[in-house]
Amino acid sequence: MYIQAIVPWNECNFKVKTIEYSGQWIAVFSFHVKTNFACVVIGVYAGSLVSERRILWEEIITLETSFGVLLFILGDFNETLHHTWHYFVALGACRTTVKCS
């Protein structure tokens, strides 16, 4: 699994301070040049297993305490109403598409 992100903005307004990443997320720490407003944008692509998502949230909590600024978290958290709706590539299983009415 890998994450690819495109984060467009004008470098005159926002500056990137650091970029951190793991197997399930990428975090861009930036600040607004004129106001010095700092924030972290975290893009998530969570694993399909509960144990993987548990690790994801432990890492995000660690990020929150280490950066100490406002976090914007977005992405695919891989949560479904029923665990059987997950698609497991490793098992080669194919799941049926669920129609929403």
mmCIF file of N, CA and C in Angstrom:
data_model
loop_
_atom_site.group_PDB
_atom_site.id
_atom_site.type_symbol
_atom_site.label_atom_id
_atom_site.label_comp_id
_atom_site.label_asym_id
_atom_site.label_seq_id
_atom_site.Cartn_x
_atom_site.Cartn_y
_atom_site.Cartn_z
ATOM 1 N N MET A 1 0.844 -1.165 0.000
ATOM 2 C CA MET A 1 0.000 0.000 0.000
ATOM 3 C C MET A 1 0.895 1.236 0.000
ATOM 4 N N TYR A 2 0.496 2.243 -0.795
ATOM 5 C CA TYR A 2 1.220 3.505 -0.777
ATOM 6 C C TYR A 2 0.238 4.652 -0.924
ATOM 7 N N ILE A 3 0.667 5.824 -0.530
ATOM 8 C CA ILE A 3 -0.168 7.011 -0.607
ATOM 9 C C ILE A 3 0.519 8.004 -1.518
ATOM 10 N N GLN A 4 -0.251 8.585 -2.404
ATOM 11 C CA GLN A 4 0.274 9.625 -3.267
ATOM 12 C C GLN A 4 -0.628 10.834 -3.089
ATOM 13 N N ALA A 5 -0.054 11.996 -2.923
ATOM 14 C CA ALA A 5 -0.866 13.185 -2.688
ATOM 15 C C ALA A 5 -0.347 14.350 -3.496
ATOM 16 N N ILE A 6 -1.276 15.152 -3.966
ATOM 17 C CA ILE A 6 -0.940 16.407 -4.624
ATOM 18 C C ILE A 6 -1.580 17.498 -3.784
ATOM 19 N N VAL A 7 -0.768 18.419 -3.302
ATOM 20 C CA VAL A 7 -1.272 19.496 -2.466
ATOM 21 C C VAL A 7 -0.899 20.821 -3.131
ATOM 22 N N PRO A 8 -1.838 21.387 -3.923
ATOM 23 C CA PRO A 8 -1.518 22.638 -4.621
ATOM 24 C C PRO A 8 -1.792 23.868 -3.751
ATOM 25 N N TRP A 9 -0.876 24.782 -3.715
ATOM 26 C CA TRP A 9 -1.101 26.088 -3.100
ATOM 27 C C TRP A 9 0.005 27.013 -3.543
ATOM 28 N N ASN A 10 -0.203 28.257 -3.282
ATOM 29 C CA ASN A 10 0.740 29.291 -3.660
ATOM 30 C C ASN A 10 1.805 29.414 -2.569
ATOM 31 N N GLU A 11 3.058 29.205 -2.916
ATOM 32 C CA GLU A 11 4.164 29.265 -1.944
ATOM 33 C C GLU A 11 4.325 30.648 -1.321
ATOM 34 N N CYS A 12 3.759 31.675 -1.957
ATOM 35 C CA CYS A 12 3.819 33.013 -1.366
ATOM 36 C C CYS A 12 2.893 33.115 -0.157
ATOM 37 N N ASN A 13 1.868 32.268 -0.120
ATOM 38 C CA ASN A 13 0.897 32.305 0.981
ATOM 39 C C ASN A 13 1.138 31.223 2.022
ATOM 40 N N PHE A 14 1.423 30.009 1.581
ATOM 41 C CA PHE A 14 1.650 28.887 2.497
ATOM 42 C C PHE A 14 3.035 28.299 2.269
ATOM 43 N N LYS A 15 3.716 28.040 3.334
ATOM 44 C CA LYS A 15 5.036 27.407 3.273
ATOM 45 C C LYS A 15 4.966 26.052 3.961
ATOM 46 N N VAL A 16 5.598 25.068 3.357
ATOM 47 C CA VAL A 16 5.684 23.737 3.954
ATOM 48 C C VAL A 16 6.882 23.714 4.882
ATOM 49 N N LYS A 17 6.632 23.312 6.129
ATOM 50 C CA LYS A 17 7.720 23.202 7.099
ATOM 51 C C LYS A 17 8.300 21.791 7.085
ATOM 52 N N THR A 18 7.425 20.783 7.205
ATOM 53 C CA THR A 18 7.884 19.391 7.145
ATOM 54 C C THR A 18 6.806 18.509 6.525
ATOM 55 N N ILE A 19 7.254 17.368 6.031
ATOM 56 C CA ILE A 19 6.360 16.334 5.532
ATOM 57 C C ILE A 19 6.750 15.041 6.229
ATOM 58 N N GLU A 20 5.768 14.403 6.840
ATOM 59 C CA GLU A 20 5.981 13.121 7.520
ATOM 60 C C GLU A 20 5.049 12.106 6.876
ATOM 61 N N TYR A 21 5.422 10.841 6.907
ATOM 62 C CA TYR A 21 4.542 9.830 6.331
ATOM 63 C C TYR A 21 4.778 8.474 6.955
ATOM 64 N N SER A 22 3.780 7.625 6.782
ATOM 65 C CA SER A 22 3.830 6.247 7.244
ATOM 66 C C SER A 22 3.108 5.420 6.196
ATOM 67 N N GLY A 23 2.880 4.160 6.474
ATOM 68 C CA GLY A 23 2.220 3.297 5.505
ATOM 69 C C GLY A 23 0.764 3.627 5.248
ATOM 70 N N GLN A 24 0.106 4.359 6.185
ATOM 71 C CA GLN A 24 -1.315 4.643 6.046
ATOM 72 C C GLN A 24 -1.645 6.130 5.997
ATOM 73 N N TRP A 25 -0.677 7.016 6.056
ATOM 74 C CA TRP A 25 -0.942 8.450 6.054
ATOM 75 C C TRP A 25 0.259 9.243 5.570
ATOM 76 N N ILE A 26 -0.038 10.477 5.151
ATOM 77 C CA ILE A 26 1.007 11.454 4.848
ATOM 78 C C ILE A 26 0.565 12.764 5.480
ATOM 79 N N ALA A 27 1.456 13.433 6.188
ATOM 80 C CA ALA A 27 1.140 14.667 6.896
ATOM 81 C C ALA A 27 2.009 15.801 6.373
ATOM 82 N N VAL A 28 1.360 16.917 6.044
ATOM 83 C CA VAL A 28 2.064 18.107 5.566
ATOM 84 C C VAL A 28 1.864 19.207 6.602
ATOM 85 N N PHE A 29 2.955 19.586 7.273
ATOM 86 C CA PHE A 29 2.913 20.664 8.253
ATOM 87 C C PHE A 29 3.260 21.948 7.528
ATOM 88 N N SER A 30 2.331 22.916 7.576
ATOM 89 C CA SER A 30 2.567 24.172 6.868
ATOM 90 C C SER A 30 2.072 25.346 7.696
ATOM 91 N N PHE A 31 2.420 26.534 7.237
ATOM 92 C CA PHE A 31 1.946 27.731 7.918
ATOM 93 C C PHE A 31 1.654 28.822 6.896
ATOM 94 N N HIS A 32 0.681 29.686 7.245
ATOM 95 C CA HIS A 32 0.308 30.815 6.419
ATOM 96 C C HIS A 32 1.324 31.927 6.652
ATOM 97 N N VAL A 33 1.902 32.437 5.586
ATOM 98 C CA VAL A 33 3.005 33.389 5.691
ATOM 99 C C VAL A 33 2.590 34.680 6.407
ATOM 100 N N LYS A 34 1.460 35.260 6.043
ATOM 101 C CA LYS A 34 1.070 36.561 6.595
ATOM 102 C C LYS A 34 0.580 36.482 8.036
ATOM 103 N N THR A 35 -0.140 35.419 8.388
ATOM 104 C CA THR A 35 -0.722 35.328 9.732
ATOM 105 C C THR A 35 0.036 34.384 10.657
ATOM 106 N N ASN A 36 0.949 33.597 10.103
ATOM 107 C CA ASN A 36 1.705 32.588 10.840
ATOM 108 C C ASN A 36 0.802 31.484 11.396
ATOM 109 N N PHE A 37 -0.411 31.318 10.815
ATOM 110 C CA PHE A 37 -1.326 30.246 11.194
ATOM 111 C C PHE A 37 -0.721 28.918 10.766
ATOM 112 N N ALA A 38 -0.506 28.019 11.722
ATOM 113 C CA ALA A 38 0.103 26.718 11.435
ATOM 114 C C ALA A 38 -0.946 25.624 11.508
ATOM 115 N N CYS A 39 -0.827 24.634 10.629
ATOM 116 C CA CYS A 39 -1.740 23.491 10.652
ATOM 117 C C CYS A 39 -1.055 22.295 9.999
ATOM 118 N N VAL A 40 -1.655 21.139 10.210
ATOM 119 C CA VAL A 40 -1.187 19.914 9.586
ATOM 120 C C VAL A 40 -2.349 19.317 8.800
ATOM 121 N N VAL A 41 -2.111 19.019 7.523
ATOM 122 C CA VAL A 41 -3.096 18.331 6.698
ATOM 123 C C VAL A 41 -2.628 16.886 6.581
ATOM 124 N N ILE A 42 -3.484 15.954 7.018
ATOM 125 C CA ILE A 42 -3.130 14.535 7.004
ATOM 126 C C ILE A 42 -4.039 13.813 6.019
ATOM 127 N N GLY A 43 -3.442 13.214 5.015
ATOM 128 C CA GLY A 43 -4.172 12.378 4.069
ATOM 129 C C GLY A 43 -4.063 10.934 4.510
ATOM 130 N N VAL A 44 -5.213 10.260 4.622
ATOM 131 C CA VAL A 44 -5.258 8.903 5.165
ATOM 132 C C VAL A 44 -5.719 7.915 4.102
ATOM 133 N N TYR A 45 -5.052 6.778 4.045
ATOM 134 C CA TYR A 45 -5.548 5.610 3.322
ATOM 135 C C TYR A 45 -5.384 4.441 4.277
ATOM 136 N N ALA A 46 -6.432 4.175 5.065
ATOM 137 C CA ALA A 46 -6.349 3.198 6.147
ATOM 138 C C ALA A 46 -6.396 1.767 5.631
ATOM 139 N N GLY A 47 -5.762 0.879 6.362
ATOM 140 C CA GLY A 47 -5.798 -0.542 6.049
ATOM 141 C C GLY A 47 -7.191 -1.114 6.256
ATOM 142 N N SER A 48 -7.430 -2.284 5.703
ATOM 143 C CA SER A 48 -8.758 -2.882 5.811
ATOM 144 C C SER A 48 -8.953 -3.677 7.100
ATOM 145 N N LEU A 49 -7.888 -3.977 7.807
ATOM 146 C CA LEU A 49 -7.986 -4.731 9.056
ATOM 147 C C LEU A 49 -8.101 -3.795 10.257
ATOM 148 N N VAL A 50 -8.875 -4.200 11.237
ATOM 149 C CA VAL A 50 -9.044 -3.403 12.450
ATOM 150 C C VAL A 50 -7.688 -3.148 13.109
ATOM 151 N N SER A 51 -6.835 -4.124 13.129
ATOM 152 C CA SER A 51 -5.517 -3.962 13.765
ATOM 153 C C SER A 51 -4.691 -2.891 13.045
ATOM 154 N N GLU A 52 -4.810 -2.808 11.723
ATOM 155 C CA GLU A 52 -4.092 -1.780 10.962
ATOM 156 C C GLU A 52 -4.652 -0.392 11.277
ATOM 157 N N ARG A 53 -5.977 -0.293 11.353
ATOM 158 C CA ARG A 53 -6.591 1.006 11.650
ATOM 159 C C ARG A 53 -6.290 1.450 13.080
ATOM 160 N N ARG A 54 -6.164 0.516 13.980
ATOM 161 C CA ARG A 54 -5.801 0.846 15.368
ATOM 162 C C ARG A 54 -4.405 1.491 15.388
ATOM 163 N N ILE A 55 -3.481 0.924 14.630
ATOM 164 C CA ILE A 55 -2.130 1.492 14.532
ATOM 165 C C ILE A 55 -2.193 2.890 13.928
ATOM 166 N N LEU A 56 -3.024 3.057 12.891
ATOM 167 C CA LEU A 56 -3.197 4.368 12.255
ATOM 168 C C LEU A 56 -3.590 5.418 13.284
ATOM 169 N N TRP A 57 -4.602 5.143 14.108
ATOM 170 C CA TRP A 57 -5.068 6.127 15.074
ATOM 171 C C TRP A 57 -4.055 6.376 16.179
ATOM 172 N N GLU A 58 -3.300 5.367 16.560
ATOM 173 C CA GLU A 58 -2.228 5.582 17.540
ATOM 174 C C GLU A 58 -1.184 6.545 16.970
ATOM 175 N N GLU A 59 -0.863 6.373 15.685
ATOM 176 C CA GLU A 59 0.116 7.256 15.040
ATOM 177 C C GLU A 59 -0.432 8.679 14.898
ATOM 178 N N ILE A 60 -1.712 8.828 14.571
ATOM 179 C CA ILE A 60 -2.302 10.159 14.442
ATOM 180 C C ILE A 60 -2.326 10.874 15.795
ATOM 181 N N ILE A 61 -2.620 10.155 16.866
ATOM 182 C CA ILE A 61 -2.584 10.751 18.204
ATOM 183 C C ILE A 61 -1.178 11.224 18.536
ATOM 184 N N THR A 62 -0.181 10.433 18.167
ATOM 185 C CA THR A 62 1.218 10.835 18.378
ATOM 186 C C THR A 62 1.534 12.091 17.579
ATOM 187 N N LEU A 63 1.063 12.161 16.330
ATOM 188 C CA LEU A 63 1.277 13.358 15.513
ATOM 189 C C LEU A 63 0.649 14.584 16.163
ATOM 190 N N GLU A 64 -0.566 14.414 16.672
ATOM 191 C CA GLU A 64 -1.265 15.542 17.285
ATOM 192 C C GLU A 64 -0.470 16.111 18.450
ATOM 193 N N THR A 65 0.052 15.249 19.283
ATOM 194 C CA THR A 65 0.808 15.733 20.440
ATOM 195 C C THR A 65 2.171 16.293 20.039
ATOM 196 N N SER A 66 2.782 15.757 18.992
ATOM 197 C CA SER A 66 4.109 16.248 18.603
ATOM 198 C C SER A 66 4.034 17.577 17.859
ATOM 199 N N PHE A 67 3.000 17.780 17.030
ATOM 200 C CA PHE A 67 2.883 19.049 16.302
ATOM 201 C C PHE A 67 2.213 20.122 17.154
ATOM 202 N N GLY A 68 1.208 19.764 17.924
ATOM 203 C CA GLY A 68 0.537 20.718 18.791
ATOM 204 C C GLY A 68 -0.216 21.819 18.062
ATOM 205 N N VAL A 69 -0.678 21.551 16.847
ATOM 206 C CA VAL A 69 -1.450 22.527 16.083
ATOM 207 C C VAL A 69 -2.714 21.864 15.550
ATOM 208 N N LEU A 70 -3.551 22.657 14.901
ATOM 209 C CA LEU A 70 -4.789 22.161 14.327
ATOM 210 C C LEU A 70 -4.510 21.117 13.248
ATOM 211 N N LEU A 71 -5.222 19.983 13.324
ATOM 212 C CA LEU A 71 -5.080 18.921 12.326
ATOM 213 C C LEU A 71 -6.301 18.891 11.423
ATOM 214 N N PHE A 72 -6.065 18.753 10.122
ATOM 215 C CA PHE A 72 -7.119 18.475 9.156
ATOM 216 C C PHE A 72 -6.864 17.063 8.657
ATOM 217 N N ILE A 73 -7.777 16.145 8.966
ATOM 218 C CA ILE A 73 -7.597 14.743 8.605
ATOM 219 C C ILE A 73 -8.641 14.383 7.564
ATOM 220 N N LEU A 74 -8.188 13.894 6.421
ATOM 221 C CA LEU A 74 -9.101 13.533 5.353
ATOM 222 C C LEU A 74 -8.601 12.293 4.647
ATOM 223 N N GLY A 75 -9.500 11.601 3.965
ATOM 224 C CA GLY A 75 -9.080 10.445 3.199
ATOM 225 C C GLY A 75 -10.029 9.279 3.314
ATOM 226 N N ASP A 76 -9.506 8.110 3.009
ATOM 227 C CA ASP A 76 -10.268 6.869 3.023
ATOM 228 C C ASP A 76 -9.917 6.121 4.302
ATOM 229 N N PHE A 77 -10.872 6.083 5.239
ATOM 230 C CA PHE A 77 -10.628 5.426 6.521
ATOM 231 C C PHE A 77 -10.977 3.943 6.485
ATOM 232 N N ASN A 78 -11.434 3.467 5.344
ATOM 233 C CA ASN A 78 -11.708 2.046 5.108
ATOM 234 C C ASN A 78 -12.682 1.473 6.135
ATOM 235 N N GLU A 79 -13.679 2.267 6.489
ATOM 236 C CA GLU A 79 -14.721 1.811 7.401
ATOM 237 C C GLU A 79 -15.958 1.464 6.585
ATOM 238 N N THR A 80 -16.543 0.343 6.856
ATOM 239 C CA THR A 80 -17.774 -0.068 6.188
ATOM 240 C C THR A 80 -18.787 -0.504 7.235
ATOM 241 N N LEU A 81 -20.034 -0.573 6.805
ATOM 242 C CA LEU A 81 -21.083 -0.986 7.723
ATOM 243 C C LEU A 81 -20.899 -2.431 8.167
ATOM 244 N N HIS A 82 -20.448 -3.285 7.245
ATOM 245 C CA HIS A 82 -20.203 -4.699 7.552
ATOM 246 C C HIS A 82 -18.781 -5.066 7.144
ATOM 247 N N HIS A 83 -18.073 -5.756 8.010
ATOM 248 C CA HIS A 83 -16.678 -6.099 7.728
ATOM 249 C C HIS A 83 -16.546 -6.964 6.477
ATOM 250 N N THR A 84 -17.584 -7.669 6.080
ATOM 251 C CA THR A 84 -17.509 -8.535 4.897
ATOM 252 C C THR A 84 -17.471 -7.741 3.599
ATOM 253 N N TRP A 85 -17.726 -6.433 3.662
ATOM 254 C CA TRP A 85 -17.702 -5.615 2.452
ATOM 255 C C TRP A 85 -16.297 -5.163 2.083
ATOM 256 N N HIS A 86 -15.317 -5.425 2.934
ATOM 257 C CA HIS A 86 -13.931 -5.067 2.598
ATOM 258 C C HIS A 86 -13.421 -5.959 1.472
ATOM 259 N N TYR A 87 -12.560 -5.406 0.680
ATOM 260 C CA TYR A 87 -11.945 -6.165 -0.403
ATOM 261 C C TYR A 87 -10.532 -6.544 0.039
ATOM 262 N N PHE A 88 -10.247 -7.819 0.093
ATOM 263 C CA PHE A 88 -8.935 -8.286 0.527
ATOM 264 C C PHE A 88 -8.133 -8.741 -0.688
ATOM 265 N N VAL A 89 -7.198 -7.910 -1.104
ATOM 266 C CA VAL A 89 -6.354 -8.232 -2.258
ATOM 267 C C VAL A 89 -5.492 -9.447 -1.966
ATOM 268 N N ALA A 90 -4.965 -9.543 -0.756
ATOM 269 C CA ALA A 90 -4.069 -10.645 -0.404
ATOM 270 C C ALA A 90 -4.753 -12.002 -0.531
ATOM 271 N N LEU A 91 -6.053 -12.050 -0.278
ATOM 272 C CA LEU A 91 -6.783 -13.308 -0.372
ATOM 273 C C LEU A 91 -7.312 -13.566 -1.777
ATOM 274 N N GLY A 92 -7.233 -12.546 -2.634
ATOM 275 C CA GLY A 92 -7.739 -12.692 -3.995
ATOM 276 C C GLY A 92 -9.254 -12.767 -4.037
ATOM 277 N N ALA A 93 -9.912 -12.322 -2.985
ATOM 278 C CA ALA A 93 -11.377 -12.412 -2.918
ATOM 279 C C ALA A 93 -12.007 -11.253 -3.670
ATOM 280 N N CYS A 94 -13.097 -11.526 -4.305
ATOM 281 C CA CYS A 94 -13.827 -10.489 -5.020
ATOM 282 C C CYS A 94 -15.163 -10.290 -4.316
ATOM 283 N N ARG A 95 -15.464 -9.074 -3.940
ATOM 284 C CA ARG A 95 -16.698 -8.771 -3.228
ATOM 285 C C ARG A 95 -17.742 -8.239 -4.202
ATOM 286 N N THR A 96 -18.987 -8.454 -3.873
ATOM 287 C CA THR A 96 -20.096 -7.983 -4.683
ATOM 288 C C THR A 96 -20.325 -6.494 -4.423
ATOM 289 N N THR A 97 -20.627 -5.761 -5.472
ATOM 290 C CA THR A 97 -20.927 -4.357 -5.327
ATOM 291 C C THR A 97 -22.291 -4.196 -4.678
ATOM 292 N N VAL A 98 -22.372 -3.315 -3.713
ATOM 293 C CA VAL A 98 -23.618 -3.057 -3.007
ATOM 294 C C VAL A 98 -24.282 -1.843 -3.619
ATOM 295 N N LYS A 99 -25.541 -1.994 -4.068
ATOM 296 C CA LYS A 99 -26.265 -0.871 -4.653
ATOM 297 C C LYS A 99 -26.976 -0.095 -3.557
ATOM 298 N N CYS A 100 -26.862 1.209 -3.621
ATOM 299 C CA CYS A 100 -27.593 2.069 -2.705
ATOM 300 C C CYS A 100 -28.770 2.658 -3.439
ATOM 301 N N SER A 101 -29.949 2.607 -2.839
ATOM 302 C CA SER A 101 -31.128 3.142 -3.525
ATOM 303 C C SER A 101 -31.476 4.518 -3.010
#
